[in-house]
Each structure stands twice: as structure tokens, then as C-alpha cells.
């Protein structure tokens, strides 16, 4: 199969990586989907400070509408997207590099 498996399943590998990082710091995770729409939230976690819907993206191309739609429907929440992009705060959502999720959640009060 060569490198094709990494191209075809990169999204699944990325979600597994994020799940492993969350499990390593022993934070319970939840998945959310709705019968009313095709939107899904890859992970939802609760810290001492807030509930965080998380979307995991495998590359710097982070297009997708699920997280935005979910936040629009639940404006008291602020989303988190983990990807290959650098940190950026967009107001309704923060983008975080994949490698930084543990430190971010520790700062949010998971301990």
C-alpha cells in the first residue's frame, strides 16, 4: 500500500492522536452528532472552567462547517480546532497546533 494509507486515513489517524492525548491526561471525552443535521463534533470535553467542543483536522486546510454550525447554535460555547496550523484566536473558536492540546487543557483546569 505504500504511503497511500497515510493519505487515505489521515483524518482518522489525527482523531486517534487527539484521543490518545486526551486519554493520557485522563480527561473524559464525548462525541456529538445530531439527527437534525450532518454536523458532528469530534470531541467534547469539560474542564473546571468550561465545556469545549473540539474539532480535529489533519492538515493546514481546515475547511469544515460542523464546528461553526455548532457554535452558532450554542453561542455560549467557544470551540477549539486542533490542526497543523499555528495558534490563532478567531473569537468564536481557537485554532491550536496538534502538539499543544495537553498544555492548553491543563491551563483550562483539567487537574
Coordinates of C-alpha atoms in Angstrom, one line a residue:
X1 CA 0.0 0.0 0.0
X2 CA 3.0 2.3 0.4
X3 CA 2.1 5.8 1.7
X4 CA -1.4 5.7 0.4
X5 CA -2.8 4.5 3.8
X6 CA -1.5 7.7 5.4
X7 CA -3.2 9.9 2.8
X8 CA -6.5 8.0 2.9
X9 CA -6.8 7.7 6.6
X10 CA -5.0 10.9 7.8
X11 CA -8.2 12.2 9.3
X12 CA -8.8 9.1 11.3
X13 CA -5.1 9.0 12.4
X14 CA -5.4 12.6 13.6
X15 CA -8.6 11.9 15.6
X16 CA -6.8 8.9 17.2
X17 CA -3.8 11.1 18.1
X18 CA -6.1 13.7 19.7
X19 CA -8.0 10.9 21.5
X20 CA -4.7 9.5 22.8
X21 CA -3.6 12.9 24.1
X22 CA -6.9 13.3 25.9
X23 CA -6.7 9.8 27.4
X24 CA -3.1 10.4 28.5
X25 CA -4.2 13.3 30.7
X26 CA -7.3 11.3 31.8
X27 CA -9.9 13.7 30.6
X28 CA -13.2 12.0 29.6
X29 CA -14.2 12.7 26.0
X30 CA -17.6 12.7 24.3
X31 CA -18.7 12.7 20.7
X32 CA -21.7 14.6 19.4
X33 CA -23.8 14.3 16.3
X34 CA -27.3 15.4 15.6
X35 CA -30.2 13.8 13.8
X36 CA -31.3 17.3 12.6
X37 CA -28.1 18.0 10.6
X38 CA -24.9 16.3 9.3
X39 CA -22.7 18.2 11.7
X40 CA -20.6 16.4 14.2
X41 CA -18.3 17.3 17.0
X42 CA -15.2 15.1 17.1
X43 CA -14.7 15.6 20.9
X44 CA -16.4 17.4 23.7
X45 CA -14.6 17.8 27.0
X46 CA -15.4 19.5 30.2
X47 CA -12.7 21.3 32.2
X48 CA -13.0 23.2 35.5
X49 CA -13.7 26.4 33.5
X50 CA -15.9 25.3 30.6
X51 CA -17.2 22.8 28.1
X52 CA -15.1 22.7 24.9
X53 CA -16.3 21.3 21.6
X54 CA -13.2 20.1 19.7
X55 CA -12.6 19.5 16.0
X56 CA -9.5 17.7 14.8
X57 CA -8.1 18.4 11.3
X58 CA -5.3 16.6 9.7
X59 CA -3.7 19.4 7.7
X60 CA -3.5 23.2 7.4
X61 CA -6.6 23.1 5.2
X62 CA -9.1 23.3 7.9
X63 CA -12.3 24.0 6.0
X64 CA -15.4 22.5 7.5
X65 CA -18.6 23.8 8.8
X66 CA -19.6 21.4 11.7
X67 CA -17.8 23.3 14.5
X68 CA -19.0 26.7 13.2
X69 CA -22.6 25.5 12.9
X70 CA -22.5 24.0 16.4
X71 CA -21.1 27.2 17.9
X72 CA -23.7 29.3 16.1
X73 CA -26.4 27.1 17.7
X74 CA -24.7 27.2 21.1
X75 CA -23.2 30.8 21.3
X76 CA -22.2 30.5 25.0
X77 CA -19.5 28.0 23.9
X78 CA -16.1 28.7 22.3
X79 CA -14.8 26.0 20.0
X80 CA -11.3 24.5 19.7
X81 CA -9.8 23.2 16.5
X82 CA -6.6 21.3 16.6
X83 CA -4.7 21.1 13.3
X84 CA -1.3 21.6 11.7
X85 CA -1.9 25.4 11.7
X86 CA -0.4 27.8 14.2
X87 CA -2.4 29.2 17.1
X88 CA -5.0 31.8 16.2
X89 CA -8.0 33.1 18.2
X90 CA -10.9 33.8 15.9
X91 CA -13.3 34.9 18.7
X92 CA -15.8 32.1 18.3
X93 CA -13.0 29.5 18.1
X94 CA -9.3 29.0 18.8
X95 CA -7.0 27.1 16.5
X96 CA -4.3 25.1 18.3
X97 CA -1.4 23.1 16.9
X98 CA -1.9 19.4 17.4
X99 CA 1.1 19.1 19.7
X100 CA -0.2 21.7 22.1
X101 CA -3.5 20.2 23.2
X102 CA -2.3 18.8 26.6
X103 CA -0.8 22.1 27.7
X104 CA -3.9 24.0 26.6
X105 CA -6.3 21.8 28.5
X106 CA -4.1 21.8 31.6
X107 CA -4.2 25.6 31.5
X108 CA -8.1 25.3 31.3
X109 CA -8.1 23.4 34.6
X110 CA -8.3 19.7 34.0
X111 CA -6.4 18.7 37.1

